[in-house]
Amino acid sequence: NAGVTQTPKFRVLKTGQSMTLLCAQDMNHEYMYWYRQDPGMGLRLIHYSVGEGTTAKGEVPDGYNVSRLKKQNFLLGLESAAPSQTSVYFCASARDTAGLAGLSRETQYFGPGTRLLVL
Amino acid sequence: AQKITQTQPGMFVQEKEAVTLDCTYDTSDPSYGLFWYKQPSSGEMIFLIYQGSYDQQNATEGRYSLNFQKARKSANLVISASQLGDSAMYFCAMRGSQAGANNLFFGTGTRLTVIP
């Protein structure tokens, strides 16, 4: 049981290049998320998915695209990387809150992170 | 909208002493949950403790406890008997009743350093 895994762990890109970050979870979770973490700013939600074939925008979606073709995988794409996208990217997954929303005790389970440097 | 504020960028504590990390929040949701996560230098996010807005008692998990003051909108994390392994970043997060898909809103974090 690996939990949430992310590929790659570290990547250097030149401005304008594209890349895809892969997140995989083996816990059969419905929900998956992509965050970015920047110094002094905590984690900010980029995109999320409530199930296979569905995605939605989070707080900072510009410059990113996502896909969830399989329940266990959530891909984050950068079509044309910019230095402002230098960050640490975290993927997370969670169970369905079964309608409890704010009262749900379900935590999110995080991957180890991907460090991305855009030159 | 939800907002989480952690006003302590860094904190120091002597080993074996207790320390309180502050977290205040702002929401108009009637029901919400508050979470604390630990991020050691290795980078992973580790769930520590949860407090529901309707919970009658403050949450406790081992050496972690949550000082929840609903009227003041604060949910401070208390770590008792600090250990060197407690040195890490700590994030407070909140989920509101309008949150889609179990979404969490995070504060900016507090870096805790435990001094031997």
PDB file of C-alpha atoms in Angstrom:
ATOM      1  CA  ASN A   1       0.000   0.000   0.000  1.00  0.00           C
ATOM      2  CA  ALA A   2       1.971   3.000  -1.276  1.00  0.00           C
ATOM      3  CA  GLY A   3      -0.633   5.671  -0.489  1.00  0.00           C
ATOM      4  CA  VAL A   4      -0.139   8.713  -2.718  1.00  0.00           C
ATOM      5  CA  THR A   5       2.866   8.816  -5.033  1.00  0.00           C
ATOM      6  CA  GLN A   6       4.125  11.597  -7.278  1.00  0.00           C
ATOM      7  CA  THR A   7       6.335  11.498 -10.347  1.00  0.00           C
ATOM      8  CA  PRO A   8       8.853  13.059 -10.805  1.00  0.00           C
ATOM      9  CA  LYS A   9      10.354  14.163  -7.488  1.00  0.00           C
ATOM     10  CA  PHE A  10      12.331  17.012  -9.028  1.00  0.00           C
ATOM     11  CA  ARG A  11      12.380  18.700 -12.411  1.00  0.00           C
ATOM     12  CA  VAL A  12      14.096  21.668 -14.042  1.00  0.00           C
ATOM     13  CA  LEU A  13      12.376  23.313 -17.000  1.00  0.00           C
ATOM     14  CA  LYS A  14      13.200  26.189 -19.284  1.00  0.00           C
ATOM     15  CA  THR A  15      10.630  28.913 -19.794  1.00  0.00           C
ATOM     16  CA  GLY A  16       8.122  27.836 -22.409  1.00  0.00           C
ATOM     17  CA  GLN A  17       8.656  24.106 -22.016  1.00  0.00           C
ATOM     18  CA  SER A  18       5.807  21.799 -21.113  1.00  0.00           C
ATOM     19  CA  MET A  19       5.577  18.935 -18.675  1.00  0.00           C
ATOM     20  CA  THR A  20       3.135  16.670 -16.873  1.00  0.00           C
ATOM     21  CA  LEU A  21       3.195  15.733 -13.214  1.00  0.00           C
ATOM     22  CA  LEU A  22       1.671  12.394 -12.347  1.00  0.00           C
ATOM     23  CA  CYS A  23      -0.142  11.595  -9.117  1.00  0.00           C
ATOM     24  CA  ALA A  24      -1.277   8.084  -8.258  1.00  0.00           C
ATOM     25  CA  GLN A  25      -3.206   6.795  -5.260  1.00  0.00           C
ATOM     26  CA  ASP A  26      -4.023   3.232  -4.295  1.00  0.00           C
ATOM     27  CA  MET A  27      -6.632   3.945  -1.623  1.00  0.00           C
ATOM     28  CA  ASN A  28      -9.623   4.015  -3.976  1.00  0.00           C
ATOM     29  CA  HIS A  29     -10.327   7.637  -3.028  1.00  0.00           C
ATOM     30  CA  GLU A  30     -12.909   9.595  -4.967  1.00  0.00           C
ATOM     31  CA  TYR A  31     -11.335  13.014  -4.502  1.00  0.00           C
ATOM     32  CA  MET A  32      -7.945  14.171  -5.681  1.00  0.00           C
ATOM     33  CA  TYR A  33      -6.209  17.555  -5.531  1.00  0.00           C
ATOM     34  CA  TRP A  34      -3.211  19.458  -6.768  1.00  0.00           C
ATOM     35  CA  TYR A  35      -1.640  22.161  -4.588  1.00  0.00           C
ATOM     36  CA  ARG A  36       1.347  24.409  -4.908  1.00  0.00           C
ATOM     37  CA  GLN A  37       3.416  25.509  -1.949  1.00  0.00           C
ATOM     38  CA  ASP A  38       5.424  28.706  -2.060  1.00  0.00           C
ATOM     39  CA  PRO A  39       7.494  30.229   0.748  1.00  0.00           C
ATOM     40  CA  GLY A  40       5.344  32.181   3.182  1.00  0.00           C
ATOM     41  CA  MET A  41       2.102  31.311   1.410  1.00  0.00           C
ATOM     42  CA  GLY A  42       1.097  27.891   2.652  1.00  0.00           C
ATOM     43  CA  LEU A  43      -0.636  25.477   0.283  1.00  0.00           C
ATOM     44  CA  ARG A  44      -2.903  26.811  -2.429  1.00  0.00           C
ATOM     45  CA  LEU A  45      -5.323  24.658  -4.379  1.00  0.00           C
ATOM     46  CA  ILE A  46      -4.743  24.561  -8.135  1.00  0.00           C
ATOM     47  CA  HIS A  47      -7.344  22.062  -9.366  1.00  0.00           C
ATOM     48  CA  TYR A  48      -9.303  19.206  -7.902  1.00  0.00           C
ATOM     49  CA  SER A  49     -11.406  16.265  -8.982  1.00  0.00           C
ATOM     50  CA  VAL A  50     -14.451  14.665  -7.415  1.00  0.00           C
ATOM     51  CA  GLY A  51     -14.233  11.539  -9.496  1.00  0.00           C
ATOM     52  CA  GLU A  52     -13.039   9.889 -12.678  1.00  0.00           C
ATOM     53  CA  GLY A  53     -13.579  12.142 -15.674  1.00  0.00           C
ATOM     54  CA  THR A  54     -14.337  15.275 -13.632  1.00  0.00           C
ATOM     55  CA  THR A  55     -12.139  18.234 -12.740  1.00  0.00           C
ATOM     56  CA  ALA A  56     -12.681  21.678 -11.245  1.00  0.00           C
ATOM     57  CA  LYS A  57     -10.685  24.855 -10.700  1.00  0.00           C
ATOM     58  CA  GLY A  58      -9.255  25.765  -7.355  1.00  0.00           C
ATOM     59  CA  GLU A  59      -7.795  28.992  -6.063  1.00  0.00           C
ATOM     60  CA  VAL A  60      -4.880  29.378  -8.522  1.00  0.00           C
ATOM     61  CA  PRO A  61      -5.708  27.459 -11.741  1.00  0.00           C
ATOM     62  CA  ASP A  62      -4.176  29.763 -14.358  1.00  0.00           C
ATOM     63  CA  GLY A  63      -1.392  28.207 -16.404  1.00  0.00           C
ATOM     64  CA  TYR A  64      -2.297  24.643 -15.430  1.00  0.00           C
ATOM     65  CA  ASN A  65      -4.505  21.913 -16.823  1.00  0.00           C
ATOM     66  CA  VAL A  66      -5.518  18.610 -15.284  1.00  0.00           C
ATOM     67  CA  SER A  67      -7.028  15.309 -16.282  1.00  0.00           C
ATOM     68  CA  ARG A  68      -8.485  12.377 -14.386  1.00  0.00           C
ATOM     69  CA  LEU A  69      -8.953   9.621 -16.913  1.00  0.00           C
ATOM     70  CA  LYS A  70      -8.597   6.900 -14.308  1.00  0.00           C
ATOM     71  CA  LYS A  71      -9.811   7.016 -10.730  1.00  0.00           C
ATOM     72  CA  GLN A  72      -6.373   6.347  -9.296  1.00  0.00           C
ATOM     73  CA  ASN A  73      -4.476   8.939 -11.362  1.00  0.00           C
ATOM     74  CA  PHE A  74      -4.573  12.728 -11.470  1.00  0.00           C
ATOM     75  CA  LEU A  75      -2.321  14.521 -13.949  1.00  0.00           C
ATOM     76  CA  LEU A  76      -1.200  18.147 -13.727  1.00  0.00           C
ATOM     77  CA  GLY A  77       0.022  19.758 -16.938  1.00  0.00           C
ATOM     78  CA  LEU A  78       2.003  22.896 -17.583  1.00  0.00           C
ATOM     79  CA  GLU A  79       1.670  23.793 -21.269  1.00  0.00           C
ATOM     80  CA  SER A  80       4.164  26.657 -21.296  1.00  0.00           C
ATOM     81  CA  ALA A  81       6.132  26.894 -18.080  1.00  0.00           C
ATOM     82  CA  ALA A  82       6.918  30.289 -16.546  1.00  0.00           C
ATOM     83  CA  PRO A  83       9.366  31.193 -13.757  1.00  0.00           C
ATOM     84  CA  SER A  84       6.341  32.080 -11.582  1.00  0.00           C
ATOM     85  CA  GLN A  85       5.465  28.379 -11.606  1.00  0.00           C
ATOM     86  CA  THR A  86       8.626  27.512  -9.719  1.00  0.00           C
ATOM     87  CA  SER A  87       7.207  25.835  -6.644  1.00  0.00           C
ATOM     88  CA  VAL A  88       6.715  22.609  -4.756  1.00  0.00           C
ATOM     89  CA  TYR A  89       3.658  20.738  -5.993  1.00  0.00           C
ATOM     90  CA  PHE A  90       1.677  18.424  -3.779  1.00  0.00           C
ATOM     91  CA  CYS A  91      -0.959  15.955  -4.766  1.00  0.00           C
ATOM     92  CA  ALA A  92      -3.523  14.724  -2.258  1.00  0.00           C
ATOM     93  CA  SER A  93      -6.475  12.376  -2.166  1.00  0.00           C
ATOM     94  CA  ALA A  94      -9.454  11.916   0.120  1.00  0.00           C
ATOM     95  CA  ARG A  95     -12.570   9.834   0.627  1.00  0.00           C
ATOM     96  CA  ASP A  96     -15.990  11.107  -0.278  1.00  0.00           C
ATOM     97  CA  THR A  97     -17.367  13.176   2.592  1.00  0.00           C
ATOM     98  CA  ALA A  98     -20.788  11.544   2.094  1.00  0.00           C
ATOM     99  CA  GLY A  99     -22.501  14.899   2.177  1.00  0.00           C
ATOM    100  CA  LEU A 100     -21.017  15.962   5.479  1.00  0.00           C
ATOM    101  CA  ALA A 101     -18.967  18.791   3.918  1.00  0.00           C
ATOM    102  CA  GLY A 102     -17.771  20.992   6.763  1.00  0.00           C
ATOM    103  CA  LEU A 103     -18.536  18.385   9.386  1.00  0.00           C
ATOM    104  CA  SER A 104     -16.498  15.686   7.712  1.00  0.00           C
ATOM    105  CA  ARG A 105     -13.521  14.445   9.658  1.00  0.00           C
ATOM    106  CA  GLU A 106     -11.934  13.034   6.560  1.00  0.00           C
ATOM    107  CA  THR A 107      -8.392  14.211   6.151  1.00  0.00           C
ATOM    108  CA  GLN A 108      -6.553  14.535   2.892  1.00  0.00           C
ATOM    109  CA  TYR A 109      -3.614  12.212   2.271  1.00  0.00           C
ATOM    110  CA  PHE A 110      -0.641  13.886   0.665  1.00  0.00           C
ATOM    111  CA  GLY A 111       2.048  12.739  -1.693  1.00  0.00           C
ATOM    112  CA  PRO A 112       5.733  13.489  -1.077  1.00  0.00           C
ATOM    113  CA  GLY A 113       5.788  16.527  -3.369  1.00  0.00           C
ATOM    114  CA  THR A 114       7.467  17.505  -6.633  1.00  0.00           C
ATOM    115  CA  ARG A 115       9.995  20.290  -6.675  1.00  0.00           C
ATOM    116  CA  LEU A 116       9.825  22.240  -9.944  1.00  0.00           C
ATOM    117  CA  LEU A 117      12.306  24.893 -11.022  1.00  0.00           C
ATOM    118  CA  VAL A 118      11.541  26.967 -14.107  1.00  0.00           C
ATOM    119  CA  LEU A 119      14.498  28.921 -15.460  1.00  0.00           C
TER     120      LEU A 119
ATOM    121  CA  ALA B   1     -15.082  32.408   2.004  1.00  0.00           C
ATOM    122  CA  GLN B   2     -12.740  30.897   4.528  1.00  0.00           C
ATOM    123  CA  LYS B   3      -9.565  32.493   5.808  1.00  0.00           C
ATOM    124  CA  ILE B   4      -6.927  31.010   8.077  1.00  0.00           C
ATOM    125  CA  THR B   5      -4.365  33.178   9.850  1.00  0.00           C
ATOM    126  CA  GLN B   6      -1.196  31.949  11.526  1.00  0.00           C
ATOM    127  CA  THR B   7       0.596  34.966  12.929  1.00  0.00           C
ATOM    128  CA  GLN B   8       3.733  33.220  14.192  1.00  0.00           C
ATOM    129  CA  PRO B   9       6.220  32.668  11.350  1.00  0.00           C
ATOM    130  CA  GLY B  10       8.597  30.951  13.756  1.00  0.00           C
ATOM    131  CA  MET B  11       8.575  29.603  17.283  1.00  0.00           C
ATOM    132  CA  PHE B  12      11.225  28.162  19.573  1.00  0.00           C
ATOM    133  CA  VAL B  13      10.630  25.780  22.449  1.00  0.00           C
ATOM    134  CA  GLN B  14      12.898  23.999  24.871  1.00  0.00           C
ATOM    135  CA  GLU B  15      12.855  20.225  24.685  1.00  0.00           C
ATOM    136  CA  LYS B  16      10.288  18.684  27.086  1.00  0.00           C
ATOM    137  CA  GLU B  17       8.396  21.970  27.394  1.00  0.00           C
ATOM    138  CA  ALA B  18       4.916  22.646  26.007  1.00  0.00           C
ATOM    139  CA  VAL B  19       4.294  25.052  23.133  1.00  0.00           C
ATOM    140  CA  THR B  20       1.186  26.650  21.651  1.00  0.00           C
ATOM    141  CA  LEU B  21       0.896  27.422  17.955  1.00  0.00           C
ATOM    142  CA  ASP B  22      -1.764  29.990  17.112  1.00  0.00           C
ATOM    143  CA  CYS B  23      -4.452  29.722  14.474  1.00  0.00           C
ATOM    144  CA  THR B  24      -7.400  32.034  13.921  1.00  0.00           C
ATOM    145  CA  TYR B  25     -10.011  31.613  11.261  1.00  0.00           C
ATOM    146  CA  ASP B  26     -12.785  33.536   9.627  1.00  0.00           C
ATOM    147  CA  THR B  27     -15.877  31.964   8.163  1.00  0.00           C
ATOM    148  CA  SER B  28     -19.587  32.540   7.898  1.00  0.00           C
ATOM    149  CA  ASP B  29     -20.310  28.830   7.612  1.00  0.00           C
ATOM    150  CA  PRO B  30     -22.342  27.386  10.472  1.00  0.00           C
ATOM    151  CA  SER B  31     -20.451  24.124  10.386  1.00  0.00           C
ATOM    152  CA  TYR B  32     -16.775  23.629   9.682  1.00  0.00           C
ATOM    153  CA  GLY B  33     -13.771  21.557  10.590  1.00  0.00           C
ATOM    154  CA  LEU B  34     -10.272  22.560  11.566  1.00  0.00           C
ATOM    155  CA  PHE B  35      -7.172  20.490  10.854  1.00  0.00           C
ATOM    156  CA  TRP B  36      -3.529  20.687  11.805  1.00  0.00           C
ATOM    157  CA  TYR B  37      -0.747  19.224   9.671  1.00  0.00           C
ATOM    158  CA  LYS B  38       2.965  18.796  10.315  1.00  0.00           C
ATOM    159  CA  GLN B  39       5.523  19.182   7.556  1.00  0.00           C
ATOM    160  CA  PRO B  40       9.017  18.008   8.560  1.00  0.00           C
ATOM    161  CA  SER B  41      12.088  18.950   6.581  1.00  0.00           C
ATOM    162  CA  SER B  42      11.584  15.874   4.405  1.00  0.00           C
ATOM    163  CA  GLY B  43       8.530  17.638   2.969  1.00  0.00           C
ATOM    164  CA  GLU B  44       5.601  15.317   3.471  1.00  0.00           C
ATOM    165  CA  MET B  45       2.362  16.571   5.024  1.00  0.00           C
ATOM    166  CA  ILE B  46       1.298  14.616   8.098  1.00  0.00           C
ATOM    167  CA  PHE B  47      -2.204  14.916   9.553  1.00  0.00           C
ATOM    168  CA  LEU B  48      -2.138  15.577  13.310  1.00  0.00           C
ATOM    169  CA  ILE B  49      -5.541  16.457  14.693  1.00  0.00           C
ATOM    170  CA  TYR B  50      -9.094  17.496  13.796  1.00  0.00           C
ATOM    171  CA  GLN B  51     -11.691  19.667  15.550  1.00  0.00           C
ATOM    172  CA  GLY B  52     -15.302  19.961  14.424  1.00  0.00           C
ATOM    173  CA  SER B  53     -17.198  23.174  15.017  1.00  0.00           C
ATOM    174  CA  TYR B  54     -19.926  21.322  16.916  1.00  0.00           C
ATOM    175  CA  ASP B  55     -17.603  19.153  18.955  1.00  0.00           C
ATOM    176  CA  GLN B  56     -18.288  19.660  22.657  1.00  0.00           C
ATOM    177  CA  GLN B  57     -14.775  18.846  23.776  1.00  0.00           C
ATOM    178  CA  ASN B  58     -11.376  19.963  22.610  1.00  0.00           C
ATOM    179  CA  ALA B  59      -9.668  17.360  20.445  1.00  0.00           C
ATOM    180  CA  THR B  60      -6.663  15.456  21.741  1.00  0.00           C
ATOM    181  CA  GLU B  61      -4.303  13.035  19.987  1.00  0.00           C
ATOM    182  CA  GLY B  62      -1.432  11.867  22.134  1.00  0.00           C
ATOM    183  CA  ARG B  63       0.814  14.849  22.842  1.00  0.00           C
ATOM    184  CA  TYR B  64      -1.280  17.074  20.586  1.00  0.00           C
ATOM    185  CA  SER B  65      -4.330  18.934  21.790  1.00  0.00           C
ATOM    186  CA  LEU B  66      -6.413  21.656  20.278  1.00  0.00           C
ATOM    187  CA  ASN B  67      -7.457  24.690  22.281  1.00  0.00           C
ATOM    188  CA  PHE B  68     -10.686  25.487  20.448  1.00  0.00           C
ATOM    189  CA  GLN B  69     -12.374  28.790  21.320  1.00  0.00           C
ATOM    190  CA  LYS B  70     -15.302  29.114  18.975  1.00  0.00           C
ATOM    191  CA  ALA B  71     -16.365  32.607  20.033  1.00  0.00           C
ATOM    192  CA  ARG B  72     -12.867  33.906  19.402  1.00  0.00           C
ATOM    193  CA  LYS B  73     -12.567  31.840  16.195  1.00  0.00           C
ATOM    194  CA  SER B  74      -9.298  30.353  17.308  1.00  0.00           C
ATOM    195  CA  ALA B  75      -7.991  26.784  17.142  1.00  0.00           C
ATOM    196  CA  ASN B  76      -4.551  26.746  18.689  1.00  0.00           C
ATOM    197  CA  LEU B  77      -2.425  23.619  18.643  1.00  0.00           C
ATOM    198  CA  VAL B  78      -0.755  22.655  21.901  1.00  0.00           C
ATOM    199  CA  ILE B  79       2.179  20.280  21.814  1.00  0.00           C
ATOM    200  CA  SER B  80       3.136  18.927  25.213  1.00  0.00           C
ATOM    201  CA  ALA B  81       6.541  17.574  26.203  1.00  0.00           C
ATOM    202  CA  SER B  82       8.235  18.758  23.014  1.00  0.00           C
ATOM    203  CA  GLN B  83      10.702  16.448  21.333  1.00  0.00           C
ATOM    204  CA  LEU B  84      13.481  17.184  18.876  1.00  0.00           C
ATOM    205  CA  GLY B  85      11.437  15.394  16.219  1.00  0.00           C
ATOM    206  CA  ASP B  86       8.709  17.993  16.599  1.00  0.00           C
ATOM    207  CA  SER B  87      10.865  20.535  14.759  1.00  0.00           C
ATOM    208  CA  ALA B  88       8.889  21.172  11.577  1.00  0.00           C
ATOM    209  CA  MET B  89       6.447  23.477   9.815  1.00  0.00           C
ATOM    210  CA  TYR B  90       2.913  23.314  11.167  1.00  0.00           C
ATOM    211  CA  PHE B  91      -0.117  24.256   9.115  1.00  0.00           C
ATOM    212  CA  CYS B  92      -3.634  24.997  10.250  1.00  0.00           C
ATOM    213  CA  ALA B  93      -6.390  24.297   7.707  1.00  0.00           C
ATOM    214  CA  MET B  94     -10.145  24.621   7.548  1.00  0.00           C
ATOM    215  CA  ARG B  95     -13.013  23.036   5.679  1.00  0.00           C
ATOM    216  CA  GLY B  96     -16.312  24.906   5.518  1.00  0.00           C
ATOM    217  CA  SER B  97     -19.824  23.664   4.904  1.00  0.00           C
ATOM    218  CA  GLN B  98     -19.758  25.081   1.387  1.00  0.00           C
ATOM    219  CA  ALA B  99     -16.455  23.445   0.555  1.00  0.00           C
ATOM    220  CA  GLY B 100     -16.521  21.413  -2.595  1.00  0.00           C
ATOM    221  CA  ALA B 101     -14.976  17.985  -2.627  1.00  0.00           C
ATOM    222  CA  ASN B 102     -13.568  18.047   0.858  1.00  0.00           C
ATOM    223  CA  ASN B 103     -11.525  21.157   0.016  1.00  0.00           C
ATOM    224  CA  LEU B 104      -9.206  22.623   2.626  1.00  0.00           C
ATOM    225  CA  PHE B 105      -7.941  26.176   3.056  1.00  0.00           C
ATOM    226  CA  PHE B 106      -4.491  26.455   4.598  1.00  0.00           C
ATOM    227  CA  GLY B 107      -2.744  29.058   6.684  1.00  0.00           C
ATOM    228  CA  THR B 108       0.799  30.196   5.961  1.00  0.00           C
ATOM    229  CA  GLY B 109       2.328  27.978   8.603  1.00  0.00           C
ATOM    230  CA  THR B 110       4.543  28.259  11.687  1.00  0.00           C
ATOM    231  CA  ARG B 111       8.069  26.900  11.797  1.00  0.00           C
ATOM    232  CA  LEU B 112       8.714  25.263  15.160  1.00  0.00           C
ATOM    233  CA  THR B 113      12.245  24.662  16.355  1.00  0.00           C
ATOM    234  CA  VAL B 114      12.818  22.490  19.410  1.00  0.00           C
ATOM    235  CA  ILE B 115      16.011  23.367  21.275  1.00  0.00           C
ATOM    236  CA  PRO B 116      17.885  20.584  23.102  1.00  0.00           C
TER     237      PRO B 116
END
